[in-house]
Short mmCIF file of N, CA and C in Angstrom, two decimals:
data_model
loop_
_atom_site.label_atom_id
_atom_site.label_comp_id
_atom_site.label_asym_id
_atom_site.label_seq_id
_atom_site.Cartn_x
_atom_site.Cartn_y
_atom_site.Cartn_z
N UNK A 163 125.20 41.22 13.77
CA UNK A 163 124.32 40.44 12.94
C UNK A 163 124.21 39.08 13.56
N UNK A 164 123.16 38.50 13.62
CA UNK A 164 122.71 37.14 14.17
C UNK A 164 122.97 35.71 13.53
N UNK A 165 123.70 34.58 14.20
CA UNK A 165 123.47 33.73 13.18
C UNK A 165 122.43 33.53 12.63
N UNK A 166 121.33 33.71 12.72
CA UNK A 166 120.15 32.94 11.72
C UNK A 166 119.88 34.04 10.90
N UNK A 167 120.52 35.56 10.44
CA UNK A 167 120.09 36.37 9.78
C UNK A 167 121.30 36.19 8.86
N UNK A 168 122.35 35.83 9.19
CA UNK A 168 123.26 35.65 8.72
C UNK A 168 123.51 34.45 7.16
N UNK A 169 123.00 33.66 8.08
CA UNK A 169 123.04 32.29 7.30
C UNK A 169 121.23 32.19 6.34
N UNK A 170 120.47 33.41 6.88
CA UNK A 170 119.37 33.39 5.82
C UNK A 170 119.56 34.15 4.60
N UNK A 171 120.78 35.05 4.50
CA UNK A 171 120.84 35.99 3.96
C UNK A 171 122.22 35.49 3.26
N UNK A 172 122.60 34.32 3.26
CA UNK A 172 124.17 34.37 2.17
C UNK A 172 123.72 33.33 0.69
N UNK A 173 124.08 33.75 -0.40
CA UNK A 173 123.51 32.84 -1.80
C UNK A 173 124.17 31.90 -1.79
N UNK A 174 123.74 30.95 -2.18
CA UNK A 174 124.13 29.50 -2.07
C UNK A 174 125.12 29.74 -2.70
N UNK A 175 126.17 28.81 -2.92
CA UNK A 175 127.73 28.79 -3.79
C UNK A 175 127.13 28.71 -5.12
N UNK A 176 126.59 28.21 -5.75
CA UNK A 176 125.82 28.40 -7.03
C UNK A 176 125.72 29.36 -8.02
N UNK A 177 125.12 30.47 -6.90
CA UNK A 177 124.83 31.57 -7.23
C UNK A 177 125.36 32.51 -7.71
N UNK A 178 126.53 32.71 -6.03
CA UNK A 178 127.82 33.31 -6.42
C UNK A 178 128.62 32.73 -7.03
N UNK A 179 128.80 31.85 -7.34
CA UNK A 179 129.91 31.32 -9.05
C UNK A 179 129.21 31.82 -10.51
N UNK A 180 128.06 31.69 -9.99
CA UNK A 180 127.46 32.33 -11.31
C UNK A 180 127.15 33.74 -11.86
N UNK A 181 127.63 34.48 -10.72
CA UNK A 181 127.97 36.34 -10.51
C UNK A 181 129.03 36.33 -11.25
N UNK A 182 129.95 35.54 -10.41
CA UNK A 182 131.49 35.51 -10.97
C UNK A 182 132.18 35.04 -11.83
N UNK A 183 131.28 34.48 -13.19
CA UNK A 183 131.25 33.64 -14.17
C UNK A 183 130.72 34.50 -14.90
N UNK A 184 130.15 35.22 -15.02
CA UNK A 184 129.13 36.62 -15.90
C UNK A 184 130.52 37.85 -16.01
N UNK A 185 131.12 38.12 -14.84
CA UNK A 185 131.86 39.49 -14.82
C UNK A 185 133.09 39.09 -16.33
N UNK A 186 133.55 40.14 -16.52
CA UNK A 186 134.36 39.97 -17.47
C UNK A 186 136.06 39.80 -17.25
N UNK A 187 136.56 39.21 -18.48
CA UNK A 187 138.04 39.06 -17.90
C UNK A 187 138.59 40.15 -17.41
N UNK A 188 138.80 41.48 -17.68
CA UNK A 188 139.82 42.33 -17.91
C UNK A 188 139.30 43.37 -16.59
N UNK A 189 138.29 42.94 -15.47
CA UNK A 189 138.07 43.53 -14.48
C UNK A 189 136.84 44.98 -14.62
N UNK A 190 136.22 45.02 -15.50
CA UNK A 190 135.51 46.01 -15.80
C UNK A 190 134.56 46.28 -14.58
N UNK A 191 133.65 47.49 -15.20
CA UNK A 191 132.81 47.79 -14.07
C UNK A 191 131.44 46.50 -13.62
N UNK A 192 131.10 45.94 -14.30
CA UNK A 192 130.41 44.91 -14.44
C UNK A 192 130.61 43.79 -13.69
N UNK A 193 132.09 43.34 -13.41
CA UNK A 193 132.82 43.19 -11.91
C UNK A 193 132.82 43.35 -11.06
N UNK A 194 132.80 44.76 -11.01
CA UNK A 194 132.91 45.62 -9.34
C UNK A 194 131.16 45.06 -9.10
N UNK A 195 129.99 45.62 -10.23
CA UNK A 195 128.99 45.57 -10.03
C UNK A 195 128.44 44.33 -8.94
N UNK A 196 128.92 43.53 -9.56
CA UNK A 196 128.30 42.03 -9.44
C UNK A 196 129.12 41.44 -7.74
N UNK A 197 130.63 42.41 -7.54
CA UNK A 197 130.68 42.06 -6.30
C UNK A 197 129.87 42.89 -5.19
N UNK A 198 129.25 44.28 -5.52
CA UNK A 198 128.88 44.68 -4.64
C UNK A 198 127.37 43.95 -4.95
N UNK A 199 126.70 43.52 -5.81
CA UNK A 199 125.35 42.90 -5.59
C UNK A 199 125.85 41.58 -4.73
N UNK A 200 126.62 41.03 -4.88
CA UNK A 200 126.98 40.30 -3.82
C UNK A 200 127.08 40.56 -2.69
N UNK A 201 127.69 41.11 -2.56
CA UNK A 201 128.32 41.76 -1.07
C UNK A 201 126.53 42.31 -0.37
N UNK A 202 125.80 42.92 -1.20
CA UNK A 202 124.61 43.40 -0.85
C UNK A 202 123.22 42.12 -0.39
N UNK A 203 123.55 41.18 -1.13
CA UNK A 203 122.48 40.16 -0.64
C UNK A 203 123.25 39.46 0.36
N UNK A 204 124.72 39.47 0.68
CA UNK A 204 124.69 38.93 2.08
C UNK A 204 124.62 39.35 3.42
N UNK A 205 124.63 40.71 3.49
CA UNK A 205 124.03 41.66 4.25
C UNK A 205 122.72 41.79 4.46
N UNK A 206 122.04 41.92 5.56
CA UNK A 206 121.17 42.12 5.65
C UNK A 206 120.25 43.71 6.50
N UNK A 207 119.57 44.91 5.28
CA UNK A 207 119.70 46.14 5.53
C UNK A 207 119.39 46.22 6.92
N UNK A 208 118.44 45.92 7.54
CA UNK A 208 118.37 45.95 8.98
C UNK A 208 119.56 46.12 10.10
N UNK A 209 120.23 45.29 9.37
CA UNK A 209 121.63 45.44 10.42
C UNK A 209 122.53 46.11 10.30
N UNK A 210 122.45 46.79 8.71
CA UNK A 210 123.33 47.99 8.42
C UNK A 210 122.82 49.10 9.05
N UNK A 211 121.18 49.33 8.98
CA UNK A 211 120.69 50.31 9.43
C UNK A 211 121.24 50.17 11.08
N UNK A 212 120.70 49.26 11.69
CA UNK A 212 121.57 49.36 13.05
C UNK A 212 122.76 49.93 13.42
N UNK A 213 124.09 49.32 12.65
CA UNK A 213 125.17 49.75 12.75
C UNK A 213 125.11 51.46 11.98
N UNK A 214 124.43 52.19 11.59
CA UNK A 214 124.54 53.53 10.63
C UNK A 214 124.04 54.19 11.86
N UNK A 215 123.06 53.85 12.64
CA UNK A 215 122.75 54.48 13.82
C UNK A 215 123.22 54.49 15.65
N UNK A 216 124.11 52.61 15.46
CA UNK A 216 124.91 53.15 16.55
C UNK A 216 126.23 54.07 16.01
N UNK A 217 126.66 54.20 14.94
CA UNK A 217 127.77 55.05 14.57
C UNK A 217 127.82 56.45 14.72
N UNK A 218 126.36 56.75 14.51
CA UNK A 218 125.60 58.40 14.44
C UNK A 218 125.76 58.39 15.77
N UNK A 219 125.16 58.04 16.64
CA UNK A 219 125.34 57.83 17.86
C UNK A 219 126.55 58.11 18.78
N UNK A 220 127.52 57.20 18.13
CA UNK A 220 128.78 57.44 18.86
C UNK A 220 129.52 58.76 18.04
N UNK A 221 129.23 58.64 17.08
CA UNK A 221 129.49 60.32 16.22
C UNK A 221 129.24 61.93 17.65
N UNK A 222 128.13 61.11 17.24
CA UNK A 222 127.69 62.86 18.33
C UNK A 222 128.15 62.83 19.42
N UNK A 223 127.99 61.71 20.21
CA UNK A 223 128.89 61.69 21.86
C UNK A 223 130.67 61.96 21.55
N UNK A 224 131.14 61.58 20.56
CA UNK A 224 132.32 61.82 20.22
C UNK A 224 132.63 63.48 20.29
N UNK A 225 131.76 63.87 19.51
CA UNK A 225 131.61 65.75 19.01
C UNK A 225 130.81 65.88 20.25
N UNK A 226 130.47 65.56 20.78
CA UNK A 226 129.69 66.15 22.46
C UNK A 226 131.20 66.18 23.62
N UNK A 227 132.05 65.45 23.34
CA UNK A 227 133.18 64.92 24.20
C UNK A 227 134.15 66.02 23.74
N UNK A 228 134.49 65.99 22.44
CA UNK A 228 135.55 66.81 21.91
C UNK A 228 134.94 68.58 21.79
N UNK A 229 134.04 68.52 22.22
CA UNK A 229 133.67 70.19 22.57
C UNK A 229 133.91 70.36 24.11
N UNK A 230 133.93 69.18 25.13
CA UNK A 230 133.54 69.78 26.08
C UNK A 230 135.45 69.67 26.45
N UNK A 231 136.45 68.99 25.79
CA UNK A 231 137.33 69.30 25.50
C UNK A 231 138.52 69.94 25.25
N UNK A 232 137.50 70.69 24.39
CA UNK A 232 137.83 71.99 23.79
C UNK A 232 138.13 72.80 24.51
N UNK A 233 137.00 73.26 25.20
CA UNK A 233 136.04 74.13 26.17
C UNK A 233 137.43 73.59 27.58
N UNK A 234 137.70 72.38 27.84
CA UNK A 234 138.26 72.23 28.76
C UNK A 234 139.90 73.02 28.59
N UNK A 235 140.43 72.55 27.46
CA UNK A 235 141.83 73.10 26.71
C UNK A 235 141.59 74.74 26.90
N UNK A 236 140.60 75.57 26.45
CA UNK A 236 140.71 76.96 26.68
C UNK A 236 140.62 77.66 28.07
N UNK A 237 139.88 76.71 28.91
CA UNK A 237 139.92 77.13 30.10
C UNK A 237 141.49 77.09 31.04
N UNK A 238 141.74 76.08 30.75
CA UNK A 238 142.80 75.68 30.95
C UNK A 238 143.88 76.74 30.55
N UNK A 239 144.29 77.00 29.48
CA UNK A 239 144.91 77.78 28.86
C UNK A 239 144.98 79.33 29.08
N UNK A 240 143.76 79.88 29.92
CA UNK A 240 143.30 80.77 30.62
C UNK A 240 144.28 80.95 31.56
N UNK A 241 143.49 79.51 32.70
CA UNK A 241 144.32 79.61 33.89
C UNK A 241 145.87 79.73 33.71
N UNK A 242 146.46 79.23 32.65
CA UNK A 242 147.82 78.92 32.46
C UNK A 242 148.26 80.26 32.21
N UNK A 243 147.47 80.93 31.64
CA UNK A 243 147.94 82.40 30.94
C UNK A 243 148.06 83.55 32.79
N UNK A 244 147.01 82.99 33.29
CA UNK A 244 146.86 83.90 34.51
C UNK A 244 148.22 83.31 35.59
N UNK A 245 148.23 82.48 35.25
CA UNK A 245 149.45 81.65 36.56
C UNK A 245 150.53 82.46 35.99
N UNK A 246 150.81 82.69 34.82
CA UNK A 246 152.43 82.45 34.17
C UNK A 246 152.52 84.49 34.60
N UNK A 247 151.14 85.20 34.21
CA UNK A 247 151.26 86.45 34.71
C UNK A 247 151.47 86.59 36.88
N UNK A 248 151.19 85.86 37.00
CA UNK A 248 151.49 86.16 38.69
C UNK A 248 152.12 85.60 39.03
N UNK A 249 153.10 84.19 38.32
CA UNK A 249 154.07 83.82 38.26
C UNK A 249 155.39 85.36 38.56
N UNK A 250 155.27 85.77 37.04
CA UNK A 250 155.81 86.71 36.86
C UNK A 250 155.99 88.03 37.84
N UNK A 251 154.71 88.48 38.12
CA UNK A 251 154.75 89.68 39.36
C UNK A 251 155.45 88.96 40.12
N UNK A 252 155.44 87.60 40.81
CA UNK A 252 155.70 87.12 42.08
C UNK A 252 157.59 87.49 42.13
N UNK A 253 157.74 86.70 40.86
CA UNK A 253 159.39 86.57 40.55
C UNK A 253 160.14 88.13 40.45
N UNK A 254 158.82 89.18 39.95
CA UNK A 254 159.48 90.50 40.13
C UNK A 254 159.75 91.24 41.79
N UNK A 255 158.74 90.80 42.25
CA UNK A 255 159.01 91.35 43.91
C UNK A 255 159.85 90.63 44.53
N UNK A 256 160.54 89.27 44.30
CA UNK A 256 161.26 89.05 44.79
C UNK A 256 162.59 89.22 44.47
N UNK A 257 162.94 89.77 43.23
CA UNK A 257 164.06 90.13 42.56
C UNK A 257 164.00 91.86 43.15
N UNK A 258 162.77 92.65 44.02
CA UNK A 258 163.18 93.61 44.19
C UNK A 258 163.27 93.51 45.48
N UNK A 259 162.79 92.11 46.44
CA UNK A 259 162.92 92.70 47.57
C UNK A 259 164.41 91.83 47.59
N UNK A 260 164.90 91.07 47.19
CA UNK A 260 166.79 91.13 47.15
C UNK A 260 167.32 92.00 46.75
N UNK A 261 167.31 92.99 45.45
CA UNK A 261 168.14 94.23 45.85
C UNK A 261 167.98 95.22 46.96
N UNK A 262 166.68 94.84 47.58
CA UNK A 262 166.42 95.88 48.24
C UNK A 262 167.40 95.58 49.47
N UNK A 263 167.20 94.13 50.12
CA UNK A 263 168.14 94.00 51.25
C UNK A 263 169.53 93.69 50.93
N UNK A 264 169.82 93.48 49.64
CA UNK A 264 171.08 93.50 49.29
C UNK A 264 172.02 95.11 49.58
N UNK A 265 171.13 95.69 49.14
CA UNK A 265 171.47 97.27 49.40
C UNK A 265 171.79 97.33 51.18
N UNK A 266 170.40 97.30 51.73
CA UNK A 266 170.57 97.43 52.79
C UNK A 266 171.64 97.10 53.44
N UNK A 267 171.78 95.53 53.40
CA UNK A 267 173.24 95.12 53.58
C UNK A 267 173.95 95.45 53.81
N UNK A 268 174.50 96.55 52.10
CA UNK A 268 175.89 97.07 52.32
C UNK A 268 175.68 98.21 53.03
N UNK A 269 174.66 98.69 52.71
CA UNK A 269 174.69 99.99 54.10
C UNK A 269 174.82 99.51 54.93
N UNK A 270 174.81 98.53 55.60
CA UNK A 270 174.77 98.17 57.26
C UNK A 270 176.62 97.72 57.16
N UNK A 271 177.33 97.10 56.40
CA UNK A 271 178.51 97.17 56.09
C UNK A 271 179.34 98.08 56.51
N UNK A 272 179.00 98.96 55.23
CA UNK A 272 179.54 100.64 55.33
C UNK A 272 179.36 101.22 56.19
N UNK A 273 178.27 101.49 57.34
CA UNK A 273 177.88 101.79 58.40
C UNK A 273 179.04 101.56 59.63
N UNK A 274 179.06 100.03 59.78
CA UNK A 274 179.90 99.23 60.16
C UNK A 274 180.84 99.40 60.66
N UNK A 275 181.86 99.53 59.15
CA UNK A 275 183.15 99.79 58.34
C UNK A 275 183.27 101.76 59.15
N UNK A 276 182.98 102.25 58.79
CA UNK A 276 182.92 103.76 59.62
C UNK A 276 183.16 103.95 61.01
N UNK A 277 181.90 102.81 61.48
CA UNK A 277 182.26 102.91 63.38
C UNK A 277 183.31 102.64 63.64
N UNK A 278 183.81 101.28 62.79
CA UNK A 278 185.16 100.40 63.16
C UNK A 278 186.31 101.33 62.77
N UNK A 279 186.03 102.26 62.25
CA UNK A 279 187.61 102.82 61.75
C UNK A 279 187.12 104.07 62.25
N UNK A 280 186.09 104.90 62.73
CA UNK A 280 186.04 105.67 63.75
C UNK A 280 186.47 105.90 65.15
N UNK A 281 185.71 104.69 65.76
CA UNK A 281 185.53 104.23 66.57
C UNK A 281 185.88 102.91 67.15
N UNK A 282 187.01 102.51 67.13
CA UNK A 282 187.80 100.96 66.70
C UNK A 282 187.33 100.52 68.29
N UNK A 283 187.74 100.99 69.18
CA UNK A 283 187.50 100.46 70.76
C UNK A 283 185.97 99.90 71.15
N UNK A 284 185.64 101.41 70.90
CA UNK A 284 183.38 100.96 71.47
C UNK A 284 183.17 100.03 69.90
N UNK A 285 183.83 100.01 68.86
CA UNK A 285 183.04 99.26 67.80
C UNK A 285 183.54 97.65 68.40
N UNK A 286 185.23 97.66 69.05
CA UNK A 286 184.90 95.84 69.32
C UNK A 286 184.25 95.81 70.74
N UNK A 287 184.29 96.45 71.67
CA UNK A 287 183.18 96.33 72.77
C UNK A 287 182.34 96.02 72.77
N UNK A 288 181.22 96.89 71.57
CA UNK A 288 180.11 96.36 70.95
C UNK A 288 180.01 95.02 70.24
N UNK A 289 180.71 94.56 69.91
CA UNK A 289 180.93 93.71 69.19
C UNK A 289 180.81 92.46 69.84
N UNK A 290 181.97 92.25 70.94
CA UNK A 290 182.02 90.92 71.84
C UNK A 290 180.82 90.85 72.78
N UNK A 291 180.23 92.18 73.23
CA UNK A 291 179.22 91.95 74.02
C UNK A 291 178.26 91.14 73.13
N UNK A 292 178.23 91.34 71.99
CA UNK A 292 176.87 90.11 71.38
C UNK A 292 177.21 89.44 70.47
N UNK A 293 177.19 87.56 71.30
CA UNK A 293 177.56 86.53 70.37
C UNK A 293 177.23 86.48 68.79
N UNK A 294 176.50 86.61 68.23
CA UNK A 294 175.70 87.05 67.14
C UNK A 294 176.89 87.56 66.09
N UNK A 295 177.58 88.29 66.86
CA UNK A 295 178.18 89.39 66.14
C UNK A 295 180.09 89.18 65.71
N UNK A 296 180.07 87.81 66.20
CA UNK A 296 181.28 87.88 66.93
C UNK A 296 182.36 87.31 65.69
N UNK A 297 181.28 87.04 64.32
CA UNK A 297 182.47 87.07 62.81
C UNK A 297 182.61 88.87 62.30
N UNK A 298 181.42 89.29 62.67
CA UNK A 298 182.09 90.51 62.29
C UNK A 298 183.48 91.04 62.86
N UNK A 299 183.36 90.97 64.11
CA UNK A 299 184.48 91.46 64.88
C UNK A 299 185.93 90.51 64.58
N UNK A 300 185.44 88.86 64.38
CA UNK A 300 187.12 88.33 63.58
C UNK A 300 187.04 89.26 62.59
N UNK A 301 186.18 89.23 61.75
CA UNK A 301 186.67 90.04 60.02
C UNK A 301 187.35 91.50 60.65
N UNK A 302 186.91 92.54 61.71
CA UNK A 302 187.52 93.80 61.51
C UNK A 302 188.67 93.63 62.42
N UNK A 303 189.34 92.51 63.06
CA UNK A 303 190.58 92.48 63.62
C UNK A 303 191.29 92.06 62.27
N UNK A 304 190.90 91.50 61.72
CA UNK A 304 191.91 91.01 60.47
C UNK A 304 192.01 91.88 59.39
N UNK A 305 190.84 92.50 59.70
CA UNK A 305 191.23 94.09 58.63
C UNK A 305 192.10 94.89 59.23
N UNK A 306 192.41 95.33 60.57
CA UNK A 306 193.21 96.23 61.57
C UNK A 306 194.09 95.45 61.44
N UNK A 307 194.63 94.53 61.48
CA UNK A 307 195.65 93.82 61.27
C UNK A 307 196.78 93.90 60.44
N UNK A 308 195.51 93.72 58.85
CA UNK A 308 196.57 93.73 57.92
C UNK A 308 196.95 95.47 58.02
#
């Protein structure tokens, strides 16, 4: 609102003492009345109408924002739903390809364990010939040992 719409539009002190000199003691409706006729001539409708239409305004861009929002949250929630499923497959193949070489493992162990107590001589022969190999061969002297 503008100063000069402002200051054309407020009742002299006069006026309003004399609103407020009419209402009654005990607060009745006749009260309320006389403050909103007040309140109404110092306003001026033009500028309410202004403000009723930038509000509409920001109303709908608000509800234009909070749909696209929305729309953003479900998509979202999509992707989240699809991640957490291939999440899941991912965490299952790798829980099978560790038992899988876990297994293997001990077969290669047991395998091992057989040559060495088969075959105790060619199993450390084999053994020292390749650096690689050369804790297995401490571990099966310390097993022959004990």
């Amino acid at each position: 609102m503008s100063k000069e719409a402002a200051s054309s539009t407020v009742l002299p002190p006069s006026s309003s003492q004399s609103i407020s000199m009419a209402s009654s003691a005990d607060g009745s409706p006749l009260r309320e009345e006389n403050f909103v006729h007040s309140l109404k001539s110092q306003v001026d409708g033009e500028n309410i109408e202004e403000i009723i239409q930038s509000q509409k305004k920001a109303l709908e861009r608000f509800e234009k924002t909070n749909e696209m929002l929305g729309t953003c949250s479900s998509l979202a929630e999509k992707r989240l739903d699809r991640a957490r499923k291939d999440f899941a497959i991912g965490k299952e193949k790798i829980c099978r390809a560790k038992s899988d070489l876990d297994s293997i493992f001990r077969r290669i162990a047991s395998f091992k364990q057989t040559l060495a107590n088969n075959y105790p001589a060619e199993f450390v022969a084999a053994q020292t010939d390749s650096p690689q190999n050369s804790d297995c061969v401490n571990e099966h002297k310390k097993q022959t040992d004990d």
